[in-house]
Short mmCIF file of C-alpha atoms in Angstrom, two decimals:
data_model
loop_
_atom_site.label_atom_id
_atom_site.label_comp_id
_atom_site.label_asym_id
_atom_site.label_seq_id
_atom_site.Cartn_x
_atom_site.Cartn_y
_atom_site.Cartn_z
CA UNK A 1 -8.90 4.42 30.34
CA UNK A 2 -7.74 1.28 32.53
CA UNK A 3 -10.99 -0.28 31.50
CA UNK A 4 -10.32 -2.76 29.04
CA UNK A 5 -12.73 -2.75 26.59
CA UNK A 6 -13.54 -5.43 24.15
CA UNK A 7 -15.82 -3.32 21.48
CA UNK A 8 -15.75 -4.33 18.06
CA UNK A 9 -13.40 -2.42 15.86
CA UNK A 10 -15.04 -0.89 12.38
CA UNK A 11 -13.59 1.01 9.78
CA UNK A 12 -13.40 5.18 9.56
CA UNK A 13 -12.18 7.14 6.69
CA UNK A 14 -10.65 9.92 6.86
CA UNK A 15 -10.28 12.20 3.97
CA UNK A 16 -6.54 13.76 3.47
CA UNK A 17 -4.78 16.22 1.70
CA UNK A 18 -3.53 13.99 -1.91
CA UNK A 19 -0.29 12.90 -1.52
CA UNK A 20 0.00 13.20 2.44
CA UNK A 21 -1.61 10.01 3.32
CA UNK A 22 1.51 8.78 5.05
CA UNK A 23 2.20 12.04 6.91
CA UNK A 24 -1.50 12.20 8.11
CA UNK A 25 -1.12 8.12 9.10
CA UNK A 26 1.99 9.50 11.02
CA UNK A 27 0.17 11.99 12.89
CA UNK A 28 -2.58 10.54 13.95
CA UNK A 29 -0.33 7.45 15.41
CA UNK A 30 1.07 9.96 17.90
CA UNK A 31 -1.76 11.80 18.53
CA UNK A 32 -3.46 8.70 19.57
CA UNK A 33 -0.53 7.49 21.58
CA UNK A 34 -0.79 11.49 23.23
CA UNK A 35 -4.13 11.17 24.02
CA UNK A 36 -4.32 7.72 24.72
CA UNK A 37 -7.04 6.86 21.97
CA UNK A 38 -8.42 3.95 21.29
CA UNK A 39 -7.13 3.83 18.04
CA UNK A 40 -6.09 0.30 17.02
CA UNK A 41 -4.94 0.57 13.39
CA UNK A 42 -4.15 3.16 10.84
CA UNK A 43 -4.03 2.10 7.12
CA UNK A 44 -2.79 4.05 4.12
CA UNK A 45 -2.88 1.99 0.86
CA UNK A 46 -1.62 3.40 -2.24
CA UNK A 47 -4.13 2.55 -4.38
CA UNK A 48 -6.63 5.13 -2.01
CA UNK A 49 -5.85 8.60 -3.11
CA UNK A 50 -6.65 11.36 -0.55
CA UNK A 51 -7.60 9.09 2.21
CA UNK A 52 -6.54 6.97 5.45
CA UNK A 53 -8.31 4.14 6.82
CA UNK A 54 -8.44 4.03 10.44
CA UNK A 55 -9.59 0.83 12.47
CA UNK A 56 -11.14 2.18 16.00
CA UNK A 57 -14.27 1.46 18.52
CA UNK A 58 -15.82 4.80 18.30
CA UNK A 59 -15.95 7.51 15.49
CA UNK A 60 -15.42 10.18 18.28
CA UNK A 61 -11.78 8.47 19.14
CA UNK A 62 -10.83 9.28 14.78
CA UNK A 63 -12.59 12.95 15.52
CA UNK A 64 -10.28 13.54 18.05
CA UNK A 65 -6.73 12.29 17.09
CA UNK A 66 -7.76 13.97 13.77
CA UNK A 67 -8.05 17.72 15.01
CA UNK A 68 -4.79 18.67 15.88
CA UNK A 69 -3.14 16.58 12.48
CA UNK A 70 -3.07 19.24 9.85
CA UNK A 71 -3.74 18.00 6.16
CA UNK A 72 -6.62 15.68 7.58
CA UNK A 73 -9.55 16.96 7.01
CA UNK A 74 -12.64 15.11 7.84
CA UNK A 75 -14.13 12.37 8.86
CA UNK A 76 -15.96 10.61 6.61
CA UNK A 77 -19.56 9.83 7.53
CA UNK A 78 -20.96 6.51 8.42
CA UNK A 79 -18.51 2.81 8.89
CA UNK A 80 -17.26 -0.12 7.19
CA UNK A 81 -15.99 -3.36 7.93
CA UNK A 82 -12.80 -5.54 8.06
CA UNK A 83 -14.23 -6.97 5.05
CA UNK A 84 -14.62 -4.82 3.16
CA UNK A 85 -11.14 -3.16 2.89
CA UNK A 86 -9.45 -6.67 3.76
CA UNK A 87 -8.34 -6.93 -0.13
CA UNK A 88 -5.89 -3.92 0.70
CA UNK A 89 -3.82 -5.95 2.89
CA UNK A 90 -3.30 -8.85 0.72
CA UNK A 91 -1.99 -6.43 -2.32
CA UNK A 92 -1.78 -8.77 -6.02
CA UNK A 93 0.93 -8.90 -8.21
CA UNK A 94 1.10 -5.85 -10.49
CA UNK A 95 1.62 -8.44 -13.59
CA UNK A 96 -1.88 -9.73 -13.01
CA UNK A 97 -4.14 -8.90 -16.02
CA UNK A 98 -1.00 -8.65 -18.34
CA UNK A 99 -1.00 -11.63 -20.64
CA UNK A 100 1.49 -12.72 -23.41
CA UNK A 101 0.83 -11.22 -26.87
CA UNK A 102 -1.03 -8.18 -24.82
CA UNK A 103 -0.20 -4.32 -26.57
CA UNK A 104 0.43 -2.28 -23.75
CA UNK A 105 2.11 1.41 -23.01
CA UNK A 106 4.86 2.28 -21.16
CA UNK A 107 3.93 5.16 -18.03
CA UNK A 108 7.51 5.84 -17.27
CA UNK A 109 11.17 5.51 -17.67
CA UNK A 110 13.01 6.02 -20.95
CA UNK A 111 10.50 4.56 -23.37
CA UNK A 112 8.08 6.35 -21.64
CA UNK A 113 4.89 6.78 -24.32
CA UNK A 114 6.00 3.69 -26.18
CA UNK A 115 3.89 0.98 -27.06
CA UNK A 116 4.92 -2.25 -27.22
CA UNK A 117 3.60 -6.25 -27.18
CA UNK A 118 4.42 -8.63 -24.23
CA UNK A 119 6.81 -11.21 -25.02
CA UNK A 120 6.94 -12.88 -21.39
CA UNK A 121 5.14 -12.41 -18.06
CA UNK A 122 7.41 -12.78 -14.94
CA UNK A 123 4.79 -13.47 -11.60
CA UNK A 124 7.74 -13.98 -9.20
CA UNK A 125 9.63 -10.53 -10.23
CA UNK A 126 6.78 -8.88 -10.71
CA UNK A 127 8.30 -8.19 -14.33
CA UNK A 128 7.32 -8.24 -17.99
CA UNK A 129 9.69 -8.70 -21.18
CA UNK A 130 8.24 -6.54 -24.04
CA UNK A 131 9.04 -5.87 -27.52
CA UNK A 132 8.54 -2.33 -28.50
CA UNK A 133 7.08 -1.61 -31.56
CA UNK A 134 8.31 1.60 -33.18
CA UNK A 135 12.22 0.03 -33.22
CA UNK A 136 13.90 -1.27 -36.30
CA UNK A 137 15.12 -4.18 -35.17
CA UNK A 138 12.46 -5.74 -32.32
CA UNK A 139 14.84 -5.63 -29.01
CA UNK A 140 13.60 -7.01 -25.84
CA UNK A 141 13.56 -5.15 -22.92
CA UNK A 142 12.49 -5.97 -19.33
CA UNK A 143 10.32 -3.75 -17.43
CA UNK A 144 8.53 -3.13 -14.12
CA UNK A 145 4.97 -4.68 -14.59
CA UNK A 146 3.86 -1.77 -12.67
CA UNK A 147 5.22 0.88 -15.16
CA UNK A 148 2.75 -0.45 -18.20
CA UNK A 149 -1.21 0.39 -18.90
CA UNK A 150 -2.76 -2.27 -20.93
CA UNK A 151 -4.13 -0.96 -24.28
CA UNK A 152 -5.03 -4.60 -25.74
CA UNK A 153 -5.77 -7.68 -23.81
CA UNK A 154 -4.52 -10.39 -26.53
CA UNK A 155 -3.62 -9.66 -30.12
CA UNK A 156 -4.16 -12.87 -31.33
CA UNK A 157 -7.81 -13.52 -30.07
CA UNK A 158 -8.97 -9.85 -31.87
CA UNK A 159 -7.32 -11.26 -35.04
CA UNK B 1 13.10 10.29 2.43
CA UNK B 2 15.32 7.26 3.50
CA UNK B 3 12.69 5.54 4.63
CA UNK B 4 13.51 1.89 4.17
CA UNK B 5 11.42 -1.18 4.74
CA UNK B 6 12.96 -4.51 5.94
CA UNK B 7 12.58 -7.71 3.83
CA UNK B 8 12.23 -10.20 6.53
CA UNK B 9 9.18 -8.53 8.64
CA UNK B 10 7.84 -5.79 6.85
CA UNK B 11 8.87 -2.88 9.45
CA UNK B 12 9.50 0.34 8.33
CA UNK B 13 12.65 1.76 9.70
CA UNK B 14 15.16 4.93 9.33
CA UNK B 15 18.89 3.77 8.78
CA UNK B 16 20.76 0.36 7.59
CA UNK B 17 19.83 -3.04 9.25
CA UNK B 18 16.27 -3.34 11.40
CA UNK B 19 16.44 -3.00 14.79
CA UNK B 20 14.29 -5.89 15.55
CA UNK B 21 15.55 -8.70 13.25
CA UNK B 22 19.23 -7.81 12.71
CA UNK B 23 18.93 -8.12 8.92
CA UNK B 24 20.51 -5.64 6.85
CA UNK B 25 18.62 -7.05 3.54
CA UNK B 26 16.03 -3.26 3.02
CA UNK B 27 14.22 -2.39 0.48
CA UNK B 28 13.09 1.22 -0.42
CA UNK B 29 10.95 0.10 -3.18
CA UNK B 30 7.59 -0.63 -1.28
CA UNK B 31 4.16 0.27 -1.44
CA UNK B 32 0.98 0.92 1.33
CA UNK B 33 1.62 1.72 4.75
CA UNK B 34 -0.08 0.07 7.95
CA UNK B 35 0.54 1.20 11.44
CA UNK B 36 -0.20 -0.86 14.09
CA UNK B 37 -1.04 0.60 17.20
CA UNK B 38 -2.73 -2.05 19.26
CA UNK B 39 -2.25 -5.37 17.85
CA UNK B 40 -4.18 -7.20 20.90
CA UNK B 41 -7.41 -5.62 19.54
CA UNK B 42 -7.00 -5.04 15.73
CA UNK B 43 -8.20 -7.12 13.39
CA UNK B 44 -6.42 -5.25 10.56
CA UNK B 45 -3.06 -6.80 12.59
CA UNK B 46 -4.96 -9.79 13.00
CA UNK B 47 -5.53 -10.67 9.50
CA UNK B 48 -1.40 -9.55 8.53
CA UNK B 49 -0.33 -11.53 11.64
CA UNK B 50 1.48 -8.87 13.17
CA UNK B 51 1.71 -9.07 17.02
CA UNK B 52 4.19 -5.85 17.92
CA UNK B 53 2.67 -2.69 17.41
CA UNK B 54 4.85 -0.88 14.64
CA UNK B 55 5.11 0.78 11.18
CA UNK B 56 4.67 -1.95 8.29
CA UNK B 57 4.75 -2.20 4.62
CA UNK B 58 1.89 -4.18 2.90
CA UNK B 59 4.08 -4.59 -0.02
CA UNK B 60 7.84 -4.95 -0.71
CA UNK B 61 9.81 -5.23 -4.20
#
């Protein structure tokens, strides 16, 4: 090194064990810092299962910070650009795509399995009041907007 | 894990108030991880307008 070099960065994926992403990111941060790598950025969004996204000059520096990480386990051929994986780092609200009146389902916590229709979308909490639809008498309850799936987009539009 | 991400900047850290900007206001709900290793040449820091190289959080509840 000692030569500063101004080469354009691209994109390399690496593929991962599922569920080590962060581990692998981890790794390969030190291993780079070891070997003095130019490895500028390491990127593990949640929404990419089973890989890491690794912003460097040259696929050879990702081949070699990736050999001595275990659960990484290859590099992906060919590059992509800033662009392209740009909408990672500005991450939308879970909420978005939830309107009022939509049926959804519930993924997790007590009412797990339950359906229910949205009584209020909360942007700023990232929160949705729903009204389940299997109780007696209709309760509200506020949930994560991140713990729903979407079965219907509006009721009263398919009416 | 007790991995905990700070409020104010984002940073990743291990234990109760960020080393870098004194607050004590964590989160451990947060989502995708970005390391920054060389924030001179990175246009992943670049675009998140991160200047110290570090662990951060893209998103924090």
């Amino acid at each position: 090194m000692g030569v500063i070099m101004t080469a354009e960065s691209a994109i390399f994926v690496v593929k991962t064990t599922a569920n080590q992403e962060r581990s692998v990111a981890n790794m390969i941060t030190q291993s780079a810092r070891k070997e003095h790598l130019d490895i500028r950025a390491i990127l593990a969004p949640d929404e990419l299962k089973g890989y890491v996204l690794i912003e460097a000059a040259a696929p050879e520096e990702v081949e070699q910070a990736i050999q001595t990480v275990p659960h990484a386990r290859a590099l992906v051929k060919g590059q992509s650009s800033i662009e392209e994986i740009s909408h990672f780092l500005t991450p939308k609200p879970t909420v978005t795509g939830i309107s009022e009146g939509a049926i959804i389902e519930i993924t997790s916590g007590p009412f797990k399995g339950e359906k229910a229709r949205v009584k209020r979308v909360d942007e700023g909490h990232e929160e949705i009041t729903v009204e389940l639809f299997d109780a007696v008498v209709p309760i509200p309850i506020t949930i994560r907007g991140d713990t729903v799936r979407v079965l219907r987009k509006d009721e009263e539009k398919n009416a | 894990m007790s991995e905990q991400v700070c409020r104010e900047c984002h940073r990743i850290i291990n234990g109760q108030t960020c080393p870098i900007c004194g607050s004590s206001n964590l989160s451990a709900d947060w989502s995708g991880m970005v390391i920054i290793i060389d924030p001179e040449r990175s246009e992943i820091a670049k675009k998140i307008d991160v200047k110290v190289p570090d662990r951060y959080a893209l998103k924090v509840r």
